[in-house]
Structure formats: structure tokens, C-alpha cells
Amino acid sequence: MFLLNKKKKTSGDKHIDQLANIVGPNEILYKKEDLLSYDCDGFVIEKALPKAVVFPKNTEEVASLVKYCSANQLPFLARGAGTGLSGGAIPLNEEVIISLVKMKKLISVDYENRQAVVQPGFVNLKLTNSISDKGYYYAPDPSSQYVCTIGGNVAENAGGAHCLKYGVTTNHILGLEVVLPNGEIIEISENGVPDSPGYDLLGLLTGSEGTLGIVTKITVRILKNPQGKQTVLAYFDDIEDGSHAVSDIVSAGIVPAALEMMDKVAIEGVEAGSFPVGHPKDIEALLLIEVDGISAGIEEQIDEILKVCHKRNVREVKVAQSEEERGAWWANRKTGFGAMGAISPDYLVQDGVIPRSTLPKVLSNISEISQEYGLRIANIFHAGDGNLHPLILFDARVPGETEKALKAGTACLKACADVGGSITGEHGVGIEKKEEMRFIFSDEELDAQTQIREVFNPENLLNQGKLFPTPSRCMDVKKIVKDTVAH
Ligand SMILES: Cc1cc2nc3c(=O)[nH]c(=O)nc-3n(C[C@H](O)[C@H](O)[C@H](O)COP(=O)(O)OP(=O)(O)OC[C@H]3O[C@@H](n4cnc5c(N)ncnc54)[C@H](O)[C@@H]3O)c2cc1C
């Protein structure tokens, strides 16, 4: 990796030298060529170089780094795997990036009390892999779970395909160790006691997008594997029929573990990607539905789902016949975002949430937005909980097309807000959607939230310019939002 000029043992920058003293000379990057990989996260539209990237190995080092930055007025931010899709880890203000990837231990597992303690850089899927031989798993399963960290999941309150029945990250967090922006270390925990007195700091920290503190240890709930599981794939000729089937399944009293949808453009993408499974290309929509729980009840639920699909004119519906088949369907779905690269040079993923019953209307609005902006939009999303992911396909090499994609994205979020929905379900606000916060919050409500940030982060050195509306440094997002709404 590194680094400091061996002869002089100094970088020529006093802050870099002091930060290197804290973590060790092999745990810091500061040369431009090394910093390039850290100029953005999964939101690749805005880019900026950090001052340095440091790799602490324990909480004490994180606290010392934070104290140093705070004492020297150096802006800083935390980074996990950098898969965030809203720009939360982009160093817009030449931040010192505190990368948690070297704090990646599974500290302990307590099967009796069904909990595990991990360091923040522990990769999501590794937790399930580490406990599956004992019949346990960790429920929140973002599609990026092969690489994203549990620290990043806490910061974004990550969701996933199987969060419909089991809840998103916040429902699985039992305790956090956090380094506050002044370098103090605090522990917040339920201590095994539900509804403990005082403010719900666990709830506040989870989903705060790295603006209130740096999470250095996490206690999570682990679950026993369900006794049985069945997966259904349903193909529809009419997207409205598929959308109505989603509401009908839930209205029938079934809570599937997962209820995912893809439209025609998304199917074209996943079939051109690395995990094709032979979905027909002429269908308008598919549903991937999974039920799990006590084996005895599963057949009954599957029968009910098949009935709903037939009532909604399904073209073909099938139940997975083996674990391999089920695995292939899920690999096809979970690699869906990346697969868009097979049909478009660039894509922008949006993350609106809507009441389930408005799905047909909002999908039709998105189709109108696609026509209006002349850009194809693929929809691949967690339909069961109304969490839409319109993927706007564009070519950044064509002048003006990036801005058009951003406008189309804003218009999709406005369509979600207009039916009583929200602008993010799981990817966070970051820098990408901070102006769109105005679609769902009044000035007073935004003030109340920024005041909370000021209590934790009074000097605003930690992850500046994220989450709440402010003028953007790199592009006039505010203007884009204004123009789009006026349009
Ligand atoms: C292909 C793909 C599919 C995805 N699918 C999903 C999905 O299904 N569901 C979903 O919810 N998301 C999904 N995401 C988004 C992303 O993976 C999640 O937001 C994830 O939680 C980010 O984790 P990370 O480790 O990459 O965090 P990063 O991107 O490194 O950071 C994200 C934010 O968290 C903050 N942060 C990171 N670590 C800490 C810490 N220890 N303490 C405090 N703040 C911290 C950062 O400052 C930043 O603001 C997907 C992304 C991709 C690229």
C-alpha cells in the first residue's frame, strides 16, 4: 500500500505524518494515485479526492484519529466497502477517510441468546456463512451482501429481499459501540432489556448515514433457519396484473419472506448478465416469491399464491424444484443491478418507497417519465414492501445525458412522494437525494433533524454536506430538482 518517504520518514505534510503516527506508516494512503479509488462510492456521478485514507485496526485508533481530526479542524468520514448508492462516502470536502475494512472480526457468537458481535468491517454475508453450520443466519440481506460491511449496513439501515417478513437492519441491531465526533467512545445497548428508558439512541444511530458517529462494534440478532422454504417464479404478460398480484398476495394474509418484481427491461438486463436463467424475454413482468417458516404451513401458502397468480392472468408459474434452481433464480435477481451494465454503458439507481396499492399507478408514471426523458428505465425491486428501484439507463459519454438521467431520477422520486411515499427505502439520502428531502419534509421538520445532528456533531466535521439540503459543490442539484418539478 504505502507511502511515507522512507529516507525522510515524512510525507511533507504534518497532518499526514501525525495520522500515520496513530495507525502506523503502512496504514495510510495519501498519494494522488492511491486516493483515486476513494473518490466516490457506488454513486459514481460525483467525485472528489480525500486528503488521506487511514486504516485503523481497533476502536482506540479510531478514537485517536477522530480526536486528531477534531482538534485540527480536519473534516473526516467513515467508509466501509464503498458500495453505498447515494454518495454517503464521497469526500466532498477533502475529508480524511477512516476506512473500517481492517476491523473485520467476528468477535463472538452467543447461540443461546441468539446474538453475535462483529467489528464494523465484517462483511454481511460472512456472518450467515459463519453460523450456518449451527442452523442460524443473519436476516438483512442487501443484494450487495457479498461485499458490503455490517458497519455500512447500520449507517444506511440497509434492507434486502428478505426484509419484507423479517425487517430491515434496525430490527436486528441490539447494541453499538460508537466513536462520537469528539473522539469519546460510547456503548449503546438494549442490554437484553426491551424498551429500556431514555431516548432510543440505537434507533437514532441506525440509518444516520455516518453523520452522528463512527460505529466500531455491533451486536446483532441472529435467527434460527426456518424449517422449510419454497420459492415461486411467476411470469406476467401485463405489468398491471403482476402489480395487482403483489397486493393480492399480501391482502390474502400471506407475509412472504421475499416478494420481488422485475419488468421487461430489467429482465432483458439480467438475462444478458452473468447469471441468466432463461426467463422469457417477451413477458412484461415477473415475480419472485419466497415463503418460509414451519414446514406444515408452507404448501397452503404456496397454493394460495398460485391461486392469486392465476386470478391475475399469469402466463406461467413454477415452484423451484431444487436448491440449485432456487439459488440460480436468486443469483439472477441479486446481481440484477450490475447486469444492467450488459445493456447500458451507465445506469442510475433510484430508491423510492410507495404504498403497495399504488404500485400500478407509479409504475405507469415511471413509464411516462422514461418516454418524456427519452431514457430506458428498468424496474427491479422489493415489491412486497413497496421499495422501488427504477434503474435509469444512460450514456455518460453523450453530452447532457447524465443531467437528463438525474432529472428523470428526481421525477421518479417525486412520483413516489406524490402518492404518500418516500424518497429512499434503503440506499440512504447521502448527497444524491438531499434536495429531494424537501419532497417529504417541511423546513421545520428538516430543522428539527439538523438540530439533532448538531448535538452529536457540533462542528460538522463528520461527513459534512450529506443527508440534509445544502448547496452542492460539484453540481447544481438544487437547480435540477427545481427545474424538474417545474417541468
Ligand atoms: C449492486 C448493489 C446492490 C445493492 N443492493 C442493496 C440492497 O439490496 N439493499 C440495500 O439496503 N442496499 C443495497 N446497496 C447499497 C449498499 O450496498 C448499502 O447501502 C450498504 O449498506 C453500504 O455498505 P458499505 O459497507 O459499502 O458502506 P459504504 O458505502 O462504505 O458507506 C455508506 C455510508 O455509511 C457510512 N459508514 C460506513 N461505515 C460506517 C461506520 N462503521 N460507522 C458510521 N458510518 C459508516 C459512510 O460514511 C457512508 O455514509 C447495493 C449496492 C450495490 C452496489
Coordinates of C-alpha atoms and ligand atoms in Angstrom, one line a residue:
M1 CA 0.0 0.0 0.0
F2 CA 2.1 2.9 1.2
L3 CA 3.7 5.5 1.5
L4 CA 5.9 7.8 3.6
N5 CA 9.1 8.8 2.0
K6 CA 11.5 6.2 3.6
K7 CA 14.6 8.4 3.5
K8 CA 13.0 11.4 5.2
K9 CA 10.4 9.3 7.1
T10 CA 8.0 12.1 6.4
S11 CA 5.3 12.9 3.8
G12 CA 6.0 16.6 3.9
D13 CA 2.5 17.3 5.4
K14 CA 2.3 17.5 9.1
H15 CA -1.2 16.2 9.3
I16 CA -0.4 13.1 7.2
D17 CA 2.6 12.4 9.4
Q18 CA 0.5 12.7 12.6
L19 CA -2.2 10.5 11.2
A20 CA 0.4 7.9 10.2
N21 CA 1.8 8.0 13.8
I22 CA -1.6 6.9 15.0
V23 CA -2.2 4.0 12.7
G24 CA 1.3 3.1 11.6
P25 CA 3.1 4.0 8.4
N26 CA 1.6 1.1 6.4
E27 CA -1.9 2.0 7.2
I28 CA -2.3 5.3 5.4
L29 CA -2.7 6.4 1.8
Y30 CA -2.1 10.0 0.7
K31 CA -0.6 10.0 -2.8
K32 CA -3.0 11.0 -5.5
E33 CA -2.6 7.8 -7.4
D34 CA -3.6 5.8 -4.3
L35 CA -6.5 8.1 -3.5
L36 CA -8.2 7.7 -6.9
S37 CA -10.1 4.6 -5.8
Y38 CA -11.7 6.5 -3.0
D39 CA -13.0 9.4 -5.0
C40 CA -16.6 8.0 -5.0
D41 CA -18.7 5.1 -3.8
G42 CA -21.5 3.3 -5.7
F43 CA -22.8 6.7 -6.7
V44 CA -20.3 7.4 -9.4
I45 CA -21.7 10.7 -10.7
E46 CA -20.0 13.0 -8.2
K47 CA -16.3 12.5 -7.4
A48 CA -13.7 14.2 -5.1
L49 CA -10.4 13.1 -3.7
P50 CA -9.9 12.7 0.0
K51 CA -7.0 14.2 1.9
A52 CA -5.9 10.7 3.0
V53 CA -7.3 7.3 3.7
V54 CA -6.4 5.7 7.1
F55 CA -7.0 2.1 8.1
P56 CA -7.4 1.8 11.9
K57 CA -7.2 -1.7 13.5
N58 CA -9.2 -1.1 16.6
T59 CA -11.6 1.3 18.4
E60 CA -8.8 3.2 20.2
E61 CA -7.1 4.0 16.9
V62 CA -10.5 5.3 15.5
A63 CA -10.9 7.4 18.6
S64 CA -7.4 8.9 18.3
L65 CA -7.9 9.6 14.6
V66 CA -11.2 11.4 15.3
K67 CA -9.6 13.4 18.2
Y68 CA -6.8 14.5 16.0
C69 CA -9.1 15.5 13.1
S70 CA -11.4 17.3 15.5
A71 CA -8.5 19.2 17.2
N72 CA -7.1 20.2 13.9
Q73 CA -10.4 21.0 12.2
L74 CA -9.9 18.4 9.5
P75 CA -13.2 17.1 8.0
F76 CA -13.4 13.3 8.2
L77 CA -15.8 10.4 7.3
A78 CA -16.2 6.7 7.8
R79 CA -16.1 4.2 4.9
G80 CA -16.9 0.5 4.7
A81 CA -16.9 -1.3 1.4
G82 CA -17.9 1.8 -0.6
T83 CA -21.0 0.1 -2.1
G84 CA -23.3 2.9 -0.9
L85 CA -25.5 4.1 -3.8
S86 CA -26.3 7.7 -2.6
G87 CA -22.7 9.1 -2.3
G88 CA -22.5 9.0 1.6
A89 CA -18.8 8.1 1.5
I90 CA -17.8 10.6 -1.1
P91 CA -15.2 13.1 0.4
L92 CA -16.7 16.3 -1.0
N93 CA -14.7 18.4 1.5
E94 CA -11.3 16.7 1.1
E95 CA -12.0 14.6 4.1
V96 CA -9.7 12.2 5.9
I97 CA -11.4 8.8 5.1
I98 CA -11.4 6.5 8.1
S99 CA -11.8 3.1 6.4
L100 CA -13.1 0.3 8.7
V101 CA -12.2 -2.6 6.4
K102 CA -9.4 -3.8 8.6
M103 CA -11.7 -4.0 11.6
K104 CA -13.3 -7.2 10.2
K105 CA -13.5 -9.7 13.0
L106 CA -16.4 -11.8 14.2
I107 CA -15.9 -11.1 17.9
S108 CA -18.3 -13.6 19.4
V109 CA -21.5 -15.6 18.8
D110 CA -23.9 -16.4 21.6
Y111 CA -26.3 -19.0 20.2
E112 CA -28.2 -19.3 23.5
N113 CA -29.2 -15.7 23.4
R114 CA -29.2 -15.5 19.6
Q115 CA -26.8 -12.7 19.1
A116 CA -23.4 -12.1 17.6
V117 CA -20.9 -9.3 18.0
V118 CA -18.9 -8.1 15.0
Q119 CA -16.5 -5.3 14.1
P120 CA -17.9 -2.8 11.6
G121 CA -15.8 -4.0 8.6
F122 CA -17.2 -7.6 8.8
V123 CA -18.8 -8.4 5.5
N124 CA -22.6 -9.1 5.7
L125 CA -22.7 -12.5 4.1
K126 CA -19.8 -13.8 6.1
L127 CA -22.0 -13.7 9.2
T128 CA -24.5 -16.1 7.8
N129 CA -21.7 -18.2 6.4
S130 CA -20.0 -18.3 9.8
I131 CA -23.1 -19.5 11.7
S132 CA -25.0 -21.6 9.1
D133 CA -23.5 -24.9 10.2
K134 CA -25.2 -24.4 13.6
G135 CA -28.5 -23.7 11.8
Y136 CA -28.5 -19.9 12.2
Y137 CA -28.4 -16.9 9.9
Y138 CA -28.4 -13.1 9.8
A139 CA -31.6 -11.9 8.1
P140 CA -30.9 -8.5 6.5
D141 CA -29.6 -9.4 3.0
P142 CA -28.8 -6.5 0.8
S143 CA -28.0 -7.6 -2.8
S144 CA -24.5 -6.3 -2.2
Q145 CA -24.1 -8.6 0.8
Y146 CA -21.1 -10.4 -0.8
V147 CA -19.0 -7.3 -0.1
C148 CA -20.8 -4.6 1.9
T149 CA -20.0 -4.3 5.6
I150 CA -22.3 -4.5 8.6
G151 CA -21.0 -1.1 9.7
G152 CA -22.2 0.4 6.4
N153 CA -25.5 -1.5 6.8
V154 CA -26.0 0.1 10.2
A155 CA -25.2 3.5 8.8
E156 CA -27.7 3.1 5.9
N157 CA -30.2 0.9 7.7
A158 CA -29.8 -1.5 4.8
G159 CA -32.7 -3.6 3.6
G160 CA -32.8 -6.6 1.3
A161 CA -35.0 -9.1 -0.5
H162 CA -35.8 -11.0 2.7
C163 CA -36.6 -7.9 4.8
L164 CA -40.3 -7.9 4.0
K165 CA -41.0 -10.5 6.7
Y166 CA -38.0 -10.1 9.0
G167 CA -37.5 -6.3 9.0
V168 CA -34.5 -4.2 7.9
T169 CA -31.2 -3.7 9.7
T170 CA -32.6 -1.6 12.6
N171 CA -34.8 -4.5 13.6
H172 CA -31.7 -6.7 14.1
I173 CA -29.4 -4.3 16.0
L174 CA -29.1 -4.9 19.7
G175 CA -26.1 -2.8 20.6
L176 CA -23.5 -0.4 19.2
E177 CA -20.1 0.9 20.2
V178 CA -19.7 4.3 18.7
V179 CA -16.9 6.9 18.5
L180 CA -18.5 10.3 18.7
P181 CA -17.2 13.2 16.6
N182 CA -15.2 14.5 19.6
G183 CA -13.4 11.1 20.0
E184 CA -15.4 9.9 23.0
I185 CA -16.4 6.2 22.9
I186 CA -19.9 5.3 24.0
E187 CA -21.8 2.0 24.2
I188 CA -25.5 1.9 23.5
S189 CA -27.3 -1.3 24.0
E190 CA -30.6 -2.9 24.9
N191 CA -28.7 -5.0 27.5
G192 CA -31.2 -7.7 26.9
V193 CA -34.0 -5.5 28.2
P194 CA -36.6 -4.4 25.7
D195 CA -37.9 -0.9 26.0
S196 CA -35.1 0.5 28.1
P197 CA -35.6 4.0 29.4
G198 CA -34.3 7.2 27.8
Y199 CA -34.1 8.1 24.1
D200 CA -33.8 5.4 21.6
L201 CA -30.2 6.0 20.6
L202 CA -29.9 2.7 18.8
G203 CA -32.8 3.7 16.5
L204 CA -31.3 7.2 16.0
L205 CA -27.8 6.0 15.2
T206 CA -29.0 3.3 12.8
G207 CA -29.7 4.9 9.5
S208 CA -27.9 8.2 10.4
E209 CA -25.7 7.8 7.4
G210 CA -22.4 8.2 9.2
T211 CA -23.3 11.8 10.4
L212 CA -23.5 11.2 14.1
G213 CA -20.6 8.9 14.9
I214 CA -18.4 6.1 13.7
V215 CA -19.7 2.6 14.6
T216 CA -16.8 0.4 15.9
K217 CA -18.7 -2.6 17.3
I218 CA -22.1 -4.1 16.6
T219 CA -24.2 -6.6 18.4
V220 CA -26.8 -8.2 16.0
R221 CA -29.7 -10.5 16.4
I222 CA -29.2 -13.9 14.7
L223 CA -32.1 -16.1 13.7
K224 CA -32.7 -19.9 13.5
N225 CA -33.0 -21.2 10.0
P226 CA -36.7 -21.7 9.0
Q227 CA -37.8 -25.3 8.9
G228 CA -39.0 -25.0 5.3
K229 CA -38.8 -22.7 2.4
Q230 CA -40.4 -22.7 -1.1
T231 CA -39.8 -20.3 -4.0
V232 CA -42.1 -19.4 -6.8
L233 CA -41.5 -17.7 -10.1
A234 CA -44.4 -16.1 -11.9
Y235 CA -44.4 -14.6 -15.4
F236 CA -47.0 -12.0 -16.5
D237 CA -47.9 -10.6 -19.9
D238 CA -49.3 -7.4 -18.3
I239 CA -47.3 -5.4 -15.7
E240 CA -50.6 -4.3 -14.1
D241 CA -51.6 -7.9 -13.4
G242 CA -48.2 -8.5 -11.8
S243 CA -48.5 -5.4 -9.7
H244 CA -52.0 -6.3 -8.5
A245 CA -50.8 -9.8 -7.7
V246 CA -48.3 -8.3 -5.2
S247 CA -51.1 -6.5 -3.3
D248 CA -53.4 -9.6 -3.5
I249 CA -50.8 -11.9 -2.0
V250 CA -50.3 -9.7 1.0
S251 CA -54.1 -9.0 1.3
A252 CA -54.6 -12.7 1.4
G253 CA -52.8 -12.7 4.7
I254 CA -49.6 -14.2 3.5
V255 CA -46.3 -12.5 4.5
P256 CA -43.8 -13.9 2.1
A257 CA -40.1 -13.8 3.2
A258 CA -39.5 -12.1 -0.1
L259 CA -41.6 -10.7 -2.9
E260 CA -39.5 -9.3 -5.7
M261 CA -40.5 -7.9 -9.1
M262 CA -38.7 -7.2 -12.4
D263 CA -40.1 -5.5 -15.5
K264 CA -39.3 -6.3 -19.2
V265 CA -36.2 -4.0 -19.4
A266 CA -34.8 -5.5 -16.2
I267 CA -35.4 -9.0 -17.5
E268 CA -33.5 -8.1 -20.7
G269 CA -30.6 -6.9 -18.4
V270 CA -30.5 -9.9 -16.1
E271 CA -30.7 -12.4 -19.0
A272 CA -27.8 -10.6 -20.7
G273 CA -25.8 -10.6 -17.4
S274 CA -23.6 -13.2 -15.7
F275 CA -26.5 -15.4 -14.3
P276 CA -29.1 -15.9 -16.9
V277 CA -31.8 -18.5 -16.1
G278 CA -33.9 -18.4 -19.3
H279 CA -36.7 -16.0 -18.4
P280 CA -38.9 -15.4 -21.5
K281 CA -37.9 -12.1 -23.0
D282 CA -41.4 -11.2 -24.2
I283 CA -43.1 -11.1 -20.8
E284 CA -43.9 -7.7 -19.2
A285 CA -43.1 -8.6 -15.6
L286 CA -42.0 -11.4 -13.3
L287 CA -42.5 -12.0 -9.6
L288 CA -40.0 -14.0 -7.4
I289 CA -41.8 -15.0 -4.3
E290 CA -40.4 -17.0 -1.3
V291 CA -42.3 -18.3 1.7
D292 CA -40.7 -19.8 4.7
G293 CA -41.4 -21.0 8.2
I294 CA -42.8 -24.1 9.8
S295 CA -43.0 -26.8 7.0
A296 CA -46.6 -27.6 7.8
G297 CA -47.9 -24.2 6.6
I298 CA -45.9 -23.8 3.5
E299 CA -47.8 -25.8 1.0
E300 CA -51.0 -24.0 1.9
Q301 CA -49.4 -20.6 1.3
I302 CA -48.0 -21.7 -2.0
D303 CA -51.4 -22.9 -3.1
E304 CA -52.9 -19.5 -2.2
I305 CA -50.1 -17.7 -4.1
L306 CA -50.7 -19.8 -7.2
K307 CA -54.4 -19.1 -7.0
V308 CA -53.7 -15.3 -6.8
C309 CA -51.3 -15.5 -9.8
H310 CA -53.9 -17.4 -11.9
K311 CA -56.6 -14.9 -10.9
R312 CA -54.3 -12.2 -12.2
N313 CA -53.8 -14.0 -15.6
V314 CA -50.3 -15.3 -15.0
R315 CA -48.7 -16.7 -18.2
E316 CA -46.6 -19.3 -16.4
V317 CA -45.9 -20.0 -12.7
K318 CA -43.4 -22.5 -11.3
V319 CA -42.1 -23.7 -8.0
A320 CA -38.4 -24.3 -7.6
Q321 CA -37.7 -28.0 -7.7
S322 CA -34.3 -28.0 -6.1
E323 CA -32.0 -25.8 -4.0
E324 CA -29.8 -25.3 -7.2
E325 CA -32.8 -23.9 -9.1
R326 CA -33.8 -21.6 -6.2
G327 CA -30.1 -20.5 -5.9
A328 CA -30.0 -19.7 -9.6
W329 CA -33.2 -17.6 -9.5
W330 CA -31.8 -15.6 -6.6
A331 CA -28.3 -15.1 -8.2
N332 CA -30.1 -13.8 -11.3
R333 CA -32.1 -11.4 -9.1
K334 CA -29.4 -10.3 -6.7
T335 CA -26.9 -9.5 -9.4
G336 CA -29.6 -7.5 -11.2
F337 CA -28.2 -4.0 -10.8
G338 CA -24.7 -4.9 -12.1
A339 CA -26.3 -6.8 -15.0
M340 CA -27.6 -3.5 -16.4
G341 CA -24.0 -3.0 -17.5
A342 CA -24.7 -5.6 -20.2
I343 CA -27.4 -3.4 -21.8
S344 CA -26.3 0.1 -21.0
P345 CA -23.0 1.9 -20.6
D346 CA -24.3 3.6 -17.4
Y347 CA -27.2 3.5 -15.1
L348 CA -28.5 5.5 -12.1
V349 CA -30.4 3.5 -9.5
Q350 CA -33.3 5.2 -7.6
D351 CA -34.8 4.0 -4.3
G352 CA -38.4 5.3 -3.8
V353 CA -40.9 3.8 -1.5
I354 CA -44.7 3.8 -2.1
P355 CA -47.8 2.3 -0.5
R356 CA -48.1 -1.1 -2.1
S357 CA -51.6 -0.5 -3.5
T358 CA -50.2 2.4 -5.6
L359 CA -47.7 0.2 -7.5
P360 CA -49.7 0.1 -10.8
K361 CA -50.1 3.9 -10.9
V362 CA -46.5 4.6 -10.0
L363 CA -45.1 2.1 -12.5
S364 CA -47.2 3.8 -15.1
N365 CA -45.8 7.2 -14.1
I366 CA -42.3 5.9 -14.4
S367 CA -43.0 4.6 -17.9
E368 CA -44.2 8.1 -18.8
I369 CA -41.0 9.6 -17.3
S370 CA -39.0 7.2 -19.4
Q371 CA -40.8 8.4 -22.5
E372 CA -40.5 12.1 -21.5
Y373 CA -36.8 12.0 -21.0
G374 CA -36.1 9.5 -23.8
L375 CA -34.2 7.2 -21.5
R376 CA -35.0 3.5 -20.8
I377 CA -35.9 2.7 -17.2
A378 CA -35.6 -0.8 -15.8
N379 CA -37.5 -1.7 -12.6
I380 CA -36.1 -4.3 -10.4
F381 CA -37.3 -4.1 -6.8
H382 CA -38.6 -5.3 -3.5
A383 CA -42.3 -5.1 -4.5
G384 CA -43.7 -6.6 -1.3
D385 CA -42.6 -3.6 0.8
G386 CA -43.2 -1.1 -1.9
N387 CA -39.5 -0.3 -2.3
L388 CA -39.0 0.6 -5.9
H389 CA -35.7 0.7 -7.7
P390 CA -36.0 2.4 -11.1
L391 CA -32.7 2.0 -12.9
I392 CA -32.3 4.8 -15.4
L393 CA -30.1 3.7 -18.3
F394 CA -28.0 6.3 -19.9
D395 CA -24.7 7.0 -21.6
A396 CA -22.5 9.5 -19.7
R397 CA -20.4 10.0 -22.9
V398 CA -23.3 11.7 -24.6
P399 CA -23.3 15.4 -23.6
G400 CA -26.3 16.3 -21.4
E401 CA -27.4 12.7 -20.8
T402 CA -26.1 12.4 -17.2
E403 CA -28.1 15.5 -16.3
K404 CA -31.1 14.1 -18.1
A405 CA -30.8 10.9 -16.1
L406 CA -30.6 12.8 -12.8
K407 CA -33.7 14.8 -13.8
A408 CA -35.5 11.5 -14.6
G409 CA -34.4 10.1 -11.3
T410 CA -35.8 13.1 -9.4
A411 CA -39.1 12.9 -11.3
C412 CA -39.3 9.2 -10.2
L413 CA -38.8 10.2 -6.6
K414 CA -41.4 13.0 -6.9
A415 CA -43.9 10.4 -8.3
C416 CA -43.3 8.3 -5.2
A417 CA -43.6 11.3 -2.8
D418 CA -46.8 12.4 -4.5
V419 CA -48.6 9.1 -3.6
G420 CA -47.6 9.4 0.0
G421 CA -44.3 7.5 -0.3
S422 CA -40.7 8.4 0.4
I423 CA -37.5 9.1 -1.4
T424 CA -35.5 6.3 0.0
G425 CA -36.2 2.9 1.3
E426 CA -32.7 1.5 1.9
H427 CA -30.0 3.3 0.0
G428 CA -30.0 6.5 2.0
V429 CA -30.0 10.1 1.1
G430 CA -26.3 10.8 1.0
I431 CA -25.5 13.6 -1.4
E432 CA -27.7 12.2 -4.1
K433 CA -31.2 12.9 -2.6
K434 CA -30.6 15.6 -0.1
E435 CA -32.5 18.2 -2.1
E436 CA -35.3 15.7 -2.6
M437 CA -35.7 15.6 1.2
R438 CA -37.9 18.7 0.6
F439 CA -40.4 16.5 -1.2
I440 CA -41.3 14.8 2.2
F441 CA -40.2 17.2 5.0
S442 CA -41.1 20.8 5.7
D443 CA -38.4 23.3 6.6
E444 CA -39.4 22.9 10.3
E445 CA -39.0 19.2 10.2
L446 CA -35.7 19.5 8.5
D447 CA -34.6 22.0 11.1
A448 CA -35.5 19.6 13.9
Q449 CA -33.4 16.9 12.3
T450 CA -30.4 19.1 11.7
Q451 CA -30.5 20.2 15.3
I452 CA -30.1 16.6 16.3
R453 CA -27.0 16.3 14.1
E454 CA -25.6 19.5 15.7
V455 CA -25.9 17.9 19.2
F456 CA -23.7 15.0 18.2
N457 CA -21.6 16.7 15.5
P458 CA -21.5 20.3 16.6
E459 CA -18.5 21.3 14.5
N460 CA -19.9 19.4 11.5
L461 CA -16.6 17.9 10.7
L462 CA -18.0 14.4 10.4
N463 CA -19.5 13.6 6.9
Q464 CA -20.3 17.2 6.1
G465 CA -22.8 18.1 3.4
K466 CA -24.7 14.8 3.5
L467 CA -28.3 13.9 4.3
F468 CA -29.8 17.4 4.5
P469 CA -30.3 20.0 1.8
T470 CA -27.3 22.4 1.3
P471 CA -25.8 23.9 -1.9
S472 CA -23.9 21.1 -3.7
R473 CA -20.2 21.8 -4.5
C474 CA -19.9 19.7 -7.7
M475 CA -23.2 20.3 -9.5
D476 CA -26.3 22.3 -9.1
V477 CA -28.5 19.6 -7.8
K478 CA -30.9 22.1 -6.3
K479 CA -31.5 23.6 -9.7
I480 CA -32.0 20.2 -11.3
V481 CA -34.7 19.5 -8.7
K482 CA -36.4 22.9 -9.2
D483 CA -36.4 22.6 -13.0
T484 CA -37.7 19.0 -12.9
V485 CA -40.5 19.9 -10.6
A486 CA -41.4 22.9 -12.6
H487 CA -41.3 20.8 -15.8
Ligands
LIG1 C1 -25.0 -3.9 -6.6 C2 -25.6 -3.3 -5.4 C3 -26.7 -3.7 -4.8 C4 -27.2 -3.2 -3.6 N1 -28.3 -3.7 -3.0 C5 -28.7 -3.2 -1.8 C6 -29.9 -3.7 -1.2 O1 -30.5 -4.7 -1.7 N2 -30.3 -3.1 -0.1 C7 -29.6 -2.1 0.5 O2 -30.1 -1.6 1.5 N3 -28.6 -1.5 -0.1 C8 -28.1 -2.0 -1.2 N4 -27.0 -1.5 -1.8 C9 -26.4 -0.3 -1.3 C10 -25.2 -0.6 -0.3 O3 -24.6 -1.8 -0.5 C11 -25.7 -0.5 1.2 O4 -26.0 0.9 1.5 C12 -24.6 -0.9 2.2 O5 -25.2 -0.8 3.5 C13 -23.4 0.0 2.2 O6 -22.4 -0.7 3.0 P1 -20.8 -0.3 2.7 O7 -20.0 -1.1 3.7 O8 -20.5 -0.4 1.3 O9 -20.8 1.2 3.2 P2 -20.1 2.5 2.4 O10 -20.6 2.6 1.1 O11 -18.7 2.4 2.6 O12 -20.7 3.7 3.3 C14 -22.0 4.0 3.3 C15 -22.3 5.1 4.3 O13 -22.2 4.6 5.6 C16 -21.2 5.3 6.4 N5 -20.4 4.3 7.1 C17 -19.8 3.2 6.7 N6 -19.3 2.5 7.7 C18 -19.6 3.2 8.8 C19 -19.3 3.0 10.2 N7 -18.6 2.0 10.6 N8 -19.8 3.9 11.1 C20 -20.5 5.0 10.7 N9 -20.8 5.2 9.4 C21 -20.3 4.4 8.5 C22 -20.4 6.0 5.3 O14 -19.9 7.3 5.8 C23 -21.4 6.3 4.2 O15 -22.2 7.5 4.6 C24 -26.5 -2.1 -3.0 C25 -25.3 -1.6 -3.6 C26 -24.9 -2.2 -4.8 C27 -23.6 -1.6 -5.4

